[in-house]
Coordinates of C-alpha atoms and ligand atoms in Angstrom, one line a residue:
Y1 CA 10.3 31.8 -12.4
P2 CA 8.4 34.1 -10.0
P3 CA 5.7 32.2 -8.0
D4 CA 2.9 33.5 -10.3
R5 CA 4.5 31.5 -13.2
I6 CA 4.7 28.3 -11.2
R7 CA 1.9 25.7 -10.8
N8 CA 2.3 22.8 -8.4
F9 CA -0.4 20.2 -9.1
S10 CA -1.1 16.5 -8.9
I11 CA -3.5 14.0 -10.6
I12 CA -5.7 11.9 -8.4
A13 CA -7.8 9.1 -9.7
H14 CA -9.2 5.7 -9.0
I15 CA -6.9 2.9 -10.0
D16 CA -6.7 2.4 -13.8
H17 CA -8.6 5.5 -14.6
G18 CA -5.5 6.6 -16.6
K19 CA -3.4 8.8 -14.3
S20 CA -0.1 7.5 -15.4
T21 CA -1.1 7.6 -19.1
L22 CA -2.1 11.3 -18.7
A23 CA 1.2 12.1 -16.9
D24 CA 3.1 10.5 -19.8
R25 CA 1.1 12.6 -22.4
L26 CA 1.8 15.8 -20.4
L27 CA 5.5 15.1 -20.2
E28 CA 5.5 14.4 -24.0
T29 CA 3.7 17.6 -24.9
T30 CA 6.2 19.6 -22.9
G31 CA 9.2 17.7 -24.4
V32 CA 10.4 16.2 -21.1
I33 CA 10.2 12.7 -22.7
S34 CA 10.1 11.8 -26.4
K35 CA 7.0 10.7 -28.2
T36 CA 8.5 7.4 -29.3
G37 CA 5.9 5.6 -27.3
K38 CA 8.7 3.8 -25.4
N39 CA 8.3 6.0 -22.4
R40 CA 5.2 4.4 -21.2
Q41 CA 4.5 5.4 -17.6
V42 CA 7.8 6.9 -16.8
L43 CA 6.7 7.9 -13.4
D44 CA 6.1 4.4 -12.4
K45 CA 9.7 3.5 -11.9
L46 CA 9.7 0.3 -10.0
K47 CA 9.5 -3.0 -11.8
V48 CA 6.8 -4.3 -9.6
E49 CA 4.8 -1.2 -10.2
R50 CA 4.9 -1.7 -13.9
E51 CA 4.0 -5.3 -13.7
R52 CA 1.1 -4.7 -11.5
G53 CA 0.2 -1.4 -13.2
I54 CA -0.1 0.4 -10.0
T55 CA 1.9 3.4 -8.7
V56 CA 3.3 2.7 -5.2
K57 CA 5.8 5.4 -4.6
A58 CA 5.0 9.0 -5.5
Q59 CA 7.2 10.4 -8.2
S60 CA 7.3 13.9 -9.5
A61 CA 8.4 15.8 -12.6
S62 CA 8.9 19.4 -13.7
M63 CA 7.8 20.7 -17.1
F64 CA 8.3 24.0 -18.9
Y65 CA 5.2 25.3 -20.8
E66 CA 4.3 28.4 -22.7
H67 CA 0.8 29.8 -22.4
D68 CA -0.5 33.1 -23.7
G69 CA 3.1 34.2 -24.5
Q70 CA 4.2 33.6 -20.9
K71 CA 6.6 30.8 -19.7
Y72 CA 5.4 28.6 -16.9
L73 CA 7.1 26.1 -14.7
M74 CA 4.6 23.2 -14.1
N75 CA 5.4 20.7 -11.3
L76 CA 3.5 17.5 -11.5
I77 CA 3.5 15.7 -8.2
D78 CA 2.5 12.1 -8.8
T79 CA 0.4 10.2 -6.2
P80 CA -0.1 6.5 -5.7
G81 CA -3.3 5.0 -6.8
H82 CA -4.2 2.4 -4.3
V83 CA -6.1 2.4 -1.0
D84 CA -3.1 1.2 1.0
F85 CA -1.3 4.3 0.0
S86 CA -3.7 7.1 0.9
Y87 CA -1.1 8.2 3.4
E88 CA 1.3 8.9 0.6
V89 CA -1.5 10.7 -1.4
S90 CA -2.1 13.2 1.4
R91 CA 1.6 14.0 1.8
S92 CA 2.0 14.5 -1.9
L93 CA -1.0 16.8 -1.8
A94 CA 0.7 19.0 0.8
A95 CA 3.2 20.1 -1.8
C96 CA 0.4 21.2 -4.3
Q97 CA -2.0 24.0 -4.7
G98 CA -4.5 22.1 -6.8
T99 CA -5.2 18.8 -8.4
I100 CA -6.8 17.2 -11.4
L101 CA -9.5 14.7 -10.4
L102 CA -9.4 12.2 -13.3
V103 CA -12.5 10.1 -13.8
D104 CA -12.9 7.2 -16.4
A105 CA -15.9 8.3 -18.4
A106 CA -17.0 4.7 -18.9
Q107 CA -16.7 3.6 -15.3
G108 CA -17.8 6.8 -13.6
I109 CA -17.0 7.6 -10.0
Q110 CA -15.4 4.8 -8.0
A111 CA -14.6 4.5 -4.3
Q112 CA -11.1 5.9 -4.6
T113 CA -12.4 8.9 -6.6
V114 CA -14.5 9.8 -3.5
A115 CA -11.7 9.1 -1.0
N116 CA -9.1 11.1 -3.0
F117 CA -11.5 13.9 -3.6
F118 CA -12.0 14.4 0.1
L119 CA -8.3 14.2 0.8
A120 CA -7.7 17.0 -1.6
F121 CA -10.8 19.0 -0.4
G122 CA -9.6 18.6 3.2
E123 CA -6.3 20.1 2.2
G124 CA -8.1 23.1 0.7
L125 CA -6.9 22.4 -2.8
E126 CA -8.5 23.6 -6.0
V127 CA -10.0 20.5 -7.8
I128 CA -10.3 20.3 -11.6
P129 CA -12.5 17.4 -12.6
I130 CA -11.6 15.9 -16.0
L131 CA -13.2 13.0 -17.8
N132 CA -10.8 10.5 -19.4
K133 CA -11.2 7.6 -21.9
V134 CA -13.9 9.4 -23.9
D135 CA -12.7 7.4 -26.9
L136 CA -14.2 4.2 -25.5
P137 CA -17.4 3.2 -27.1
T138 CA -18.8 2.5 -23.6
A139 CA -17.9 6.1 -22.4
E140 CA -20.9 8.0 -20.9
P141 CA -19.3 11.4 -20.1
E142 CA -22.7 13.1 -19.3
R143 CA -23.5 10.5 -16.8
A144 CA -20.1 10.6 -15.2
A145 CA -20.4 14.4 -15.0
L146 CA -23.7 14.1 -13.2
Q147 CA -22.2 11.8 -10.7
I148 CA -19.4 14.2 -10.0
E149 CA -21.9 17.0 -9.4
S150 CA -24.0 15.0 -7.1
A151 CA -21.1 13.5 -5.1
F152 CA -18.9 16.6 -4.8
E153 CA -21.2 19.5 -5.5
I154 CA -18.8 20.9 -8.0
P155 CA -20.2 22.4 -11.2
T156 CA -19.3 20.4 -14.3
N157 CA -20.2 22.8 -17.1
N158 CA -17.0 23.2 -19.3
I159 CA -15.7 20.0 -17.9
L160 CA -12.8 18.7 -20.1
H161 CA -13.4 15.5 -22.1
I162 CA -10.1 13.9 -22.9
S163 CA -8.5 10.7 -24.0
A164 CA -5.1 10.2 -22.5
K165 CA -4.6 7.3 -24.9
T166 CA -5.4 9.0 -28.2
G167 CA -4.3 12.4 -27.1
L168 CA -7.7 14.0 -27.7
G169 CA -8.2 17.2 -25.6
I170 CA -4.7 16.9 -24.0
D171 CA -3.6 20.3 -25.1
M172 CA -6.4 21.8 -23.0
V173 CA -5.2 20.3 -19.8
L174 CA -2.2 22.5 -18.9
P175 CA -4.0 25.8 -19.8
S176 CA -6.8 24.7 -17.5
V177 CA -4.3 24.0 -14.7
I178 CA -2.8 27.4 -15.2
E179 CA -6.1 29.2 -15.2
K180 CA -7.8 27.3 -12.3
I181 CA -5.1 26.4 -9.9
P182 CA -3.6 29.3 -7.9
P183 CA 0.1 29.9 -7.9
P184 CA 2.1 29.0 -4.7
T185 CA 2.2 31.8 -2.2
G186 CA 5.3 32.7 -0.2
S187 CA 8.0 35.3 -0.3
A188 CA 11.4 35.4 -1.9
D189 CA 12.7 37.8 0.7
S190 CA 11.7 35.7 3.8
P191 CA 14.2 33.2 5.3
F192 CA 14.3 29.9 3.5
K193 CA 11.6 27.4 4.6
A194 CA 10.8 24.1 2.8
L195 CA 8.6 21.1 3.3
L196 CA 10.2 17.7 2.9
F197 CA 7.5 15.5 1.4
D198 CA 9.3 12.5 -0.1
T199 CA 12.6 10.8 0.0
W200 CA 14.5 7.9 -1.6
Y201 CA 17.9 6.5 -1.9
D202 CA 19.9 7.1 -5.1
K203 CA 23.1 5.1 -5.8
Y204 CA 24.9 8.2 -7.1
V205 CA 24.0 11.0 -4.7
G206 CA 22.7 9.0 -1.7
V207 CA 19.6 10.1 0.1
V208 CA 17.5 12.4 -2.0
C209 CA 14.9 14.7 -0.4
L210 CA 12.0 16.1 -2.4
I211 CA 11.1 19.5 -1.1
A212 CA 8.5 22.2 -1.7
V213 CA 10.1 25.6 -1.1
K214 CA 7.6 27.7 0.8
D215 CA 9.8 30.9 1.3
G216 CA 13.3 32.1 0.2
A217 CA 15.7 30.0 -1.9
I218 CA 18.3 27.4 -1.5
K219 CA 21.5 26.6 -3.4
R220 CA 24.5 24.2 -3.3
G221 CA 26.7 24.9 -0.3
D222 CA 24.0 26.3 1.9
K223 CA 23.8 25.0 5.4
I224 CA 20.4 23.9 6.4
V225 CA 18.8 22.5 9.6
S226 CA 16.0 19.9 10.1
S227 CA 13.3 21.3 12.5
Y228 CA 12.6 17.7 13.5
S229 CA 16.0 16.6 14.7
G230 CA 18.0 19.9 14.8
T231 CA 20.7 18.2 12.7
K232 CA 22.7 20.5 10.4
Y233 CA 23.5 19.6 6.8
E234 CA 25.4 21.1 3.9
V235 CA 23.6 21.0 0.6
A236 CA 25.6 19.1 -1.9
E237 CA 23.2 19.3 -4.8
V238 CA 19.9 21.0 -5.7
G239 CA 17.8 20.3 -8.8
I240 CA 14.5 19.5 -10.4
M241 CA 13.0 16.2 -11.5
H242 CA 13.1 16.3 -15.3
P243 CA 12.0 13.5 -15.2
E244 CA 15.3 12.2 -13.7
Q245 CA 17.3 14.3 -11.2
K246 CA 18.7 17.3 -13.1
P247 CA 20.9 19.7 -11.0
T248 CA 20.1 23.4 -11.1
T249 CA 21.8 26.5 -9.6
Q250 CA 19.1 27.0 -7.0
L251 CA 15.5 26.3 -6.0
Q252 CA 13.4 29.3 -5.3
V253 CA 10.2 30.1 -3.5
G254 CA 7.2 28.2 -5.0
Q255 CA 9.4 25.5 -6.6
V256 CA 9.3 21.8 -6.1
G257 CA 12.6 20.0 -6.5
Y258 CA 15.2 17.8 -4.8
I259 CA 18.2 18.4 -2.6
A260 CA 20.9 16.0 -1.6
C261 CA 22.7 16.8 1.7
N262 CA 24.8 13.7 2.6
M263 CA 22.3 12.1 4.8
K264 CA 23.4 8.6 5.7
T265 CA 20.1 6.7 5.5
V266 CA 16.5 7.4 4.4
A267 CA 15.5 7.1 8.1
E268 CA 17.2 10.4 8.7
A269 CA 14.9 12.2 6.3
H270 CA 11.6 12.7 8.2
V271 CA 8.8 13.2 5.7
G272 CA 6.8 16.2 6.9
D273 CA 9.9 17.9 8.3
T274 CA 10.6 21.6 7.7
F275 CA 14.1 22.7 6.6
Y276 CA 15.5 26.1 7.4
K277 CA 18.8 27.8 7.0
D278 CA 21.4 27.6 9.7
K279 CA 21.0 30.6 12.1
H280 CA 17.6 31.6 10.6
P281 CA 15.1 29.4 12.3
V282 CA 11.5 29.5 11.2
E283 CA 8.1 28.3 12.5
P284 CA 7.9 24.7 11.3
L285 CA 5.1 23.8 8.9
P286 CA 2.5 21.4 10.2
G287 CA 4.1 18.0 9.8
F288 CA 2.5 14.7 8.9
E289 CA 1.7 11.9 11.3
P290 CA 4.2 9.1 10.7
A291 CA 2.9 6.2 8.6
K292 CA 1.1 3.7 10.7
S293 CA 1.5 0.0 10.1
M294 CA -1.9 -1.6 9.8
V295 CA -0.9 -5.1 8.9
F296 CA 1.8 -7.2 10.4
A297 CA 3.3 -10.4 9.1
G298 CA 6.3 -12.6 10.1
I299 CA 8.9 -13.3 7.5
F300 CA 11.3 -16.3 8.1
P301 CA 14.1 -17.7 6.0
I302 CA 13.3 -21.3 4.8
D303 CA 16.9 -22.1 5.4
A304 CA 18.2 -20.7 8.6
G305 CA 21.6 -20.3 7.0
E306 CA 20.2 -17.6 4.8
F307 CA 19.3 -15.3 7.8
D308 CA 22.2 -12.8 7.3
R309 CA 21.6 -12.5 3.5
L310 CA 17.9 -12.0 4.1
N311 CA 18.6 -9.5 6.8
E312 CA 20.7 -7.5 4.3
S313 CA 18.0 -7.7 1.6
I314 CA 15.3 -6.5 4.0
Q315 CA 17.5 -3.6 5.0
K316 CA 18.1 -2.6 1.4
L317 CA 14.4 -2.8 0.5
T318 CA 13.3 -0.7 3.5
L319 CA 15.9 1.9 2.6
N320 CA 13.5 3.2 0.0
D321 CA 10.3 2.5 1.9
S322 CA 10.3 4.0 5.3
S323 CA 6.7 3.0 5.8
V324 CA 7.7 -0.6 6.4
S325 CA 8.4 -1.2 10.1
V326 CA 10.9 -3.9 11.0
H327 CA 11.3 -5.8 14.3
K328 CA 13.3 -9.0 14.9
E329 CA 11.1 -11.9 15.9
T330 CA 11.8 -15.4 17.2
S331 CA 9.3 -18.2 16.6
A332 CA 9.5 -21.5 18.4
A333 CA 8.5 -23.2 15.1
L334 CA 10.2 -21.1 12.5
G335 CA 13.3 -19.8 14.3
Q336 CA 14.8 -16.3 13.8
G337 CA 12.9 -13.9 11.6
W338 CA 11.3 -10.5 11.4
R339 CA 7.9 -9.0 12.1
L340 CA 7.2 -6.5 9.4
G341 CA 4.5 -3.8 9.5
F342 CA 2.9 -2.6 6.3
L343 CA 0.3 0.0 5.3
G344 CA -2.0 -2.6 3.9
T345 CA -2.0 -6.0 2.2
L346 CA -1.1 -4.8 -1.2
H347 CA 1.9 -3.0 0.3
M348 CA 2.8 -6.3 1.9
D349 CA 2.4 -8.3 -1.3
V350 CA 4.5 -5.8 -3.3
F351 CA 7.2 -6.0 -0.6
R352 CA 7.2 -9.8 -0.6
Q353 CA 7.3 -10.0 -4.4
R354 CA 10.3 -7.6 -4.5
L355 CA 12.1 -9.6 -1.9
E356 CA 11.6 -12.8 -3.8
E357 CA 12.3 -11.4 -7.3
E358 CA 14.9 -8.7 -6.8
Y359 CA 16.7 -10.4 -4.0
D360 CA 16.0 -14.0 -4.8
A361 CA 14.9 -14.6 -1.2
N362 CA 13.4 -18.0 -0.2
I363 CA 11.0 -17.1 2.6
L364 CA 8.0 -18.2 4.5
M365 CA 5.5 -15.5 5.4
T366 CA 2.9 -16.0 8.2
S367 CA -0.6 -14.8 7.8
P368 CA -1.2 -11.1 8.3
T369 CA -2.6 -9.7 11.5
V370 CA -3.7 -6.2 12.6
P371 CA -2.4 -4.4 15.6
Y372 CA -4.8 -5.3 18.5
Q373 CA -4.8 -3.5 21.8
I374 CA -5.0 -5.1 25.3
K375 CA -6.2 -2.9 28.1
Y376 CA -4.9 -4.1 31.5
K377 CA -6.7 -3.5 34.8
D378 CA -3.8 -1.5 36.1
G379 CA -4.5 1.1 33.3
I380 CA -1.7 0.1 30.9
T381 CA -2.5 -0.5 27.3
K382 CA -0.4 -2.7 25.1
F383 CA -0.3 -3.2 21.3
I384 CA 0.1 -6.7 20.1
R385 CA 1.6 -7.4 16.7
T386 CA 1.8 -11.1 16.7
P387 CA -0.6 -13.8 18.1
S388 CA 2.2 -15.1 20.4
E389 CA 2.0 -11.8 22.4
F390 CA -1.7 -12.4 23.2
P391 CA -2.1 -13.0 26.9
N392 CA -2.8 -16.6 28.1
A393 CA -6.1 -17.6 29.7
I394 CA -5.0 -16.9 33.2
V395 CA -3.7 -13.5 32.5
M396 CA -6.8 -12.7 30.5
Q397 CA -9.0 -13.6 33.4
E398 CA -7.0 -12.0 36.2
R399 CA -5.3 -8.9 34.7
V400 CA -7.0 -7.9 31.4
E401 CA -9.8 -5.4 31.5
S402 CA -10.7 -5.5 27.8
T403 CA -9.4 -6.2 24.3
M404 CA -9.7 -3.8 21.4
E405 CA -9.4 -4.0 17.7
P406 CA -9.0 -1.3 15.0
F407 CA -11.8 -0.3 12.7
V408 CA -12.1 1.4 9.3
S409 CA -14.8 3.6 7.7
S410 CA -15.2 2.2 4.3
T411 CA -16.9 3.4 1.1
L412 CA -18.3 0.9 -1.5
I413 CA -19.6 2.0 -4.8
F414 CA -21.4 -0.4 -7.2
P415 CA -24.3 -0.8 -9.6
E416 CA -27.6 -1.2 -7.7
Q417 CA -28.2 -4.9 -8.7
Y418 CA -25.4 -5.8 -6.3
L419 CA -26.9 -4.1 -3.3
G420 CA -28.1 -7.4 -1.8
S421 CA -24.8 -9.2 -2.1
M422 CA -22.8 -6.2 -0.9
L423 CA -25.0 -5.9 2.2
E424 CA -24.5 -9.6 2.8
L425 CA -20.7 -9.3 2.3
C426 CA -20.5 -6.5 4.9
S427 CA -22.6 -8.4 7.4
T428 CA -20.5 -11.6 7.1
H429 CA -17.5 -9.5 7.8
R430 CA -19.0 -8.0 11.0
G431 CA -19.7 -4.7 9.2
D432 CA -22.0 -2.0 10.5
I433 CA -23.8 -0.3 7.7
Q434 CA -24.1 3.4 8.2
T435 CA -25.7 4.9 5.1
H436 CA -26.5 4.0 1.5
T437 CA -27.2 6.7 -1.1
Y438 CA -27.7 6.8 -4.8
L439 CA -25.0 8.6 -6.9
D440 CA -27.3 8.4 -9.9
E441 CA -30.4 6.3 -10.7
S442 CA -28.5 3.0 -10.7
R443 CA -25.2 3.5 -8.8
V444 CA -25.1 3.0 -5.0
M445 CA -22.6 4.4 -2.5
L446 CA -22.5 2.4 0.8
K447 CA -20.7 3.6 3.9
C448 CA -19.9 0.8 6.3
K449 CA -17.8 0.5 9.5
L450 CA -15.7 -2.7 9.4
P451 CA -13.1 -4.3 11.6
M452 CA -9.7 -3.8 10.0
A453 CA -9.0 -7.5 10.6
E454 CA -11.9 -8.4 8.2
I455 CA -10.5 -6.4 5.3
V456 CA -6.9 -7.5 5.5
T457 CA -7.8 -11.1 4.5
D458 CA -9.9 -11.8 1.5
F459 CA -12.5 -9.0 1.7
Y460 CA -11.3 -7.3 -1.4
D461 CA -11.3 -10.4 -3.6
R462 CA -14.8 -11.3 -2.4
L463 CA -16.0 -7.9 -3.1
K464 CA -14.7 -8.2 -6.7
S465 CA -16.1 -11.6 -7.3
K466 CA -19.5 -11.0 -5.8
S467 CA -19.9 -7.9 -7.9
Q468 CA -18.3 -9.3 -11.1
G469 CA -15.6 -6.7 -10.7
F470 CA -18.0 -3.8 -10.7
A471 CA -17.7 -2.8 -7.0
S472 CA -15.0 -0.5 -5.8
F473 CA -13.8 -0.1 -2.3
D474 CA -11.8 2.4 -0.2
Y475 CA -11.3 3.0 3.5
E476 CA -9.8 5.1 6.2
E477 CA -8.9 4.4 9.8
A478 CA -11.6 4.9 12.3
G479 CA -9.9 4.1 15.6
Y480 CA -10.1 1.3 18.1
A481 CA -13.2 -0.1 19.8
R482 CA -13.8 -2.8 22.3
S483 CA -14.1 -6.3 20.9
D484 CA -14.2 -9.8 22.4
L485 CA -10.9 -11.3 21.1
V486 CA -9.7 -14.8 21.6
K487 CA -6.6 -16.7 20.4
L488 CA -6.9 -19.8 18.2
E489 CA -4.1 -22.3 18.5
V490 CA -3.1 -25.0 16.1
L491 CA -1.5 -28.2 17.4
L492 CA 0.4 -30.6 15.1
N493 CA 0.8 -34.1 16.7
G494 CA -0.1 -32.5 20.0
E495 CA 2.5 -29.7 19.8
P496 CA 1.3 -26.0 19.5
V497 CA 2.8 -24.3 16.4
D498 CA 3.1 -20.6 17.3
A499 CA 3.4 -19.5 13.6
L500 CA -0.1 -20.9 12.9
A501 CA -1.9 -19.2 15.8
A502 CA -4.3 -16.4 15.1
V503 CA -6.2 -13.8 17.1
M504 CA -9.9 -13.3 16.2
H505 CA -13.3 -12.2 17.3
K506 CA -15.0 -14.7 19.6
S507 CA -17.9 -15.1 17.2
S508 CA -15.6 -16.4 14.5
I509 CA -13.7 -19.0 16.5
A510 CA -16.0 -22.1 16.0
T511 CA -16.1 -21.7 12.2
A512 CA -12.5 -20.7 11.8
G513 CA -11.4 -23.6 14.0
R514 CA -13.1 -26.1 11.8
D515 CA -12.1 -24.4 8.5
I516 CA -8.5 -24.1 9.4
A517 CA -8.2 -27.7 10.5
K518 CA -9.7 -28.8 7.2
R519 CA -7.6 -26.5 5.1
L520 CA -4.4 -27.7 6.8
K521 CA -5.4 -31.2 6.2
D522 CA -5.7 -30.4 2.5
V523 CA -2.3 -28.7 2.2
I524 CA -0.1 -30.9 4.4
R525 CA 1.3 -33.7 2.4
R526 CA 1.2 -37.3 3.6
Q527 CA 4.3 -38.4 5.3
L528 CA 5.5 -41.7 6.7
F529 CA 3.4 -41.3 9.8
D530 CA -0.1 -40.0 10.7
I531 CA -0.2 -36.3 11.4
S532 CA -2.9 -35.1 13.8
I533 CA -4.2 -31.6 13.5
Q534 CA -6.1 -29.9 16.3
T535 CA -7.4 -26.4 16.6
T536 CA -8.0 -25.2 20.2
S537 CA -9.0 -22.1 22.1
N538 CA -8.5 -21.6 25.8
G539 CA -7.4 -25.2 26.0
K540 CA -10.6 -26.5 24.5
V541 CA -10.4 -28.5 21.3
I542 CA -12.5 -27.1 18.5
A543 CA -11.7 -29.4 15.6
R544 CA -9.6 -32.4 14.8
E545 CA -8.3 -33.8 11.5
T546 CA -5.8 -36.4 10.6
V547 CA -3.4 -36.7 7.6
K548 CA -3.1 -40.4 7.1
Q549 CA 0.4 -41.8 6.6
L550 CA 1.8 -42.4 3.2
R551 CA 1.8 -46.0 2.2
K552 CA 3.5 -46.2 -1.2
D553 CA 6.9 -45.0 -2.2
V554 CA 6.4 -42.2 -4.7
T555 CA 8.8 -43.9 -7.2
A556 CA 7.2 -47.3 -6.8
K557 CA 5.2 -47.0 -9.9
C558 CA 8.3 -46.6 -12.0
Y559 CA 9.3 -50.2 -11.3
G560 CA 12.9 -49.1 -11.3
G561 CA 12.8 -49.3 -15.0
D562 CA 12.9 -45.8 -16.5
A563 CA 15.7 -44.1 -14.6
R564 CA 15.1 -40.7 -16.3
R565 CA 11.5 -40.7 -15.3
K566 CA 12.5 -41.6 -11.8
M567 CA 15.0 -38.7 -11.6
K568 CA 12.4 -36.3 -13.0
L569 CA 9.9 -37.4 -10.4
L570 CA 12.4 -37.0 -7.6
D571 CA 13.4 -33.6 -8.9
K572 CA 9.8 -32.6 -9.0
Q573 CA 9.5 -33.6 -5.4
K574 CA 12.6 -31.6 -4.5
E575 CA 11.2 -28.6 -6.2
G576 CA 8.1 -28.9 -4.2
K577 CA 10.2 -29.1 -1.1
K578 CA 11.8 -25.8 -1.6
R579 CA 9.1 -23.9 0.2
M580 CA 8.7 -26.5 3.0
K581 CA 9.5 -25.9 6.6
K582 CA 10.0 -28.7 9.0
I583 CA 8.2 -28.2 12.3
G584 CA 9.2 -31.0 14.5
R585 CA 8.8 -34.0 12.2
V586 CA 6.1 -32.4 10.1
E587 CA 6.8 -30.7 6.8
L588 CA 4.6 -27.6 6.3
P589 CA 4.3 -25.9 2.9
Q590 CA 3.9 -22.1 2.7
E591 CA 0.1 -22.5 2.0
A592 CA -0.3 -23.9 5.5
F593 CA 0.8 -20.6 7.0
L594 CA -1.7 -18.7 4.8
S595 CA -4.5 -21.1 5.4
V596 CA -5.2 -19.3 8.7
M597 CA -6.2 -16.1 7.0
T598 CA -8.8 -17.0 4.4
K599 CA -12.5 -17.4 5.1
S600 CA -14.7 -20.1 3.6
Ligands
GTP701 P1 -2.6 3.5 -11.3 O1 -1.2 3.9 -11.6 O2 -2.6 2.0 -11.0 O3 -3.3 4.3 -10.4 O4 -3.3 3.5 -12.7 P2 -3.5 4.7 -13.6 O5 -4.7 5.5 -13.1 O6 -2.2 5.4 -13.7 O7 -3.9 4.1 -15.0 P3 -3.0 3.9 -16.3 O8 -2.5 5.2 -16.8 O9 -2.0 2.8 -16.0 O10 -4.1 3.4 -17.3 C1 -4.9 2.2 -17.0 C2 -5.3 1.6 -18.4 O11 -6.2 2.4 -19.0 C3 -4.1 1.3 -19.3 O12 -4.3 0.1 -20.0 C4 -4.2 2.5 -20.3 O13 -3.7 2.2 -21.5 C5 -5.7 2.7 -20.4 N1 -6.1 4.1 -20.7 C6 -5.6 5.2 -20.1 N2 -6.2 6.3 -20.7 C7 -7.0 5.9 -21.6 C8 -7.9 6.5 -22.6 O14 -8.0 7.7 -22.6 N3 -8.6 5.7 -23.4 C9 -8.5 4.4 -23.3 N4 -9.3 3.7 -24.2 N5 -7.7 3.7 -22.5 C10 -7.0 4.5 -21.6

């Protein structure tokens, strides 16, 4: 396939607008997968992804397609569909020349449609807008088309109307990709040069690298070098994704495919790296910034004896997800554990769910925190990833010049009747409203600068509940700014519990101090003695609560009569204990650690 018969494209969409369904339809029409209907969403490989219906890791597939008597090689590069993963979206886009912007004709433009459009536009890609779900009785394709015109200034005459579900209009999609998206450029005669844009671990061939060949060609046995590390590798296998790995004799200029070259771990494969052939160095392609962890949380085994097994499980899970950062951490209250960094809270939830389900791990997770910065008077700036790294009152006063927190620029899109509640939501989360514009006569787009810390907690849930599910939200990082930060500590029976501490803005401390004490009182079970809960900041007590001691034996009401019932009750109690952690004499359930993060 010469480059002019190759098209490298992706589909970008707001979550649930039908990207995976369209991908399945395209793979079916080109015979890559059968039409039995069993192949639903083949590109969403992971179990958690299927369960949650979201694509986390980008997958790709090659298809062969005939158009106007010519044969084409069509490479579909899949992109994740959630705000946390915009980093993965942009790196997938670097391997394409164009993209389909898929919009649900009933819902119209949503926040991620806007964010994804600008990512693609910024990469200089050709964007083909397509309206999906026109089979729905609630579909309003004309209105959605108007929104596309007004938000992106792209003409929408001849816009395709399709239904990925019923198949309506699907046969127009690939011809439109061929006509509108330019073929890859590059030369077959120049030395080999390829962009590494994704990587994963496969149990048969080891580390797999997904590459876009920009110049030249590559085949098995070739010796290649990583521009990033200078390491030399021998290519053991090359092939295309069809939809699984399928070896081929070579990969040529313009193609997208995989190579396996005996790398030991995924960490060796630097996404954004340029490969060239040994002794034929090339100018490296512009790489990507490494994934930045925006949310940190501590993970600890409930039972310290499980530390080694958990360590192994975490290593295995991070093998395929290099965007999770891992540091060992020791907590006075919880013992040995890890501080993990994630791209966002969904990423964190997915990781935790996989750890529990696939590796049967029994863990406690501390509430998430964002990376704060401390600027010292001597000019040094330090990142803190856990509240226990926050300087104490004396250091704060004597050596710290200022504290900084990360911000995001966010986009909210919603029907105009929610304008009041959305403005209120932003202001209670310390947001700074920048603009609000109308996408059509009743749909508002709000731009707001928010502290990252405010959105890693329950912002998204509140947005959904306050707008009855109609508002959508996306964000991008907007750097650090000065902010008055303080540390809130929690004392149980007079002893500070480091795993319950939190860093927050000064203005939140009084309310948070009261709320956290109340919530802890609600989740800590009565024990055989009184438990005092105190929240403090800078040594000053903010709130006090007491969990009164338990008076009656739980089994007392069984009168010793019904033994089976008694066993059942005791079993139930044991069950409940599974996720308890003893801090001093006090037993804390998992909810206690998360009660620090929610807002009342
Ligand atoms: P993410 O992978 O999370 O980004 O979602 P997605 O954009 O891939 O959406 P997906 O393909 O999973 O579709 C979401 C839901 O919409 C599913 O229940 C689909 O069955 C449904 N759906 C997709 N296309 C159509 C369509 O053309 N018409 C109708 N009625 N439903 C559709």
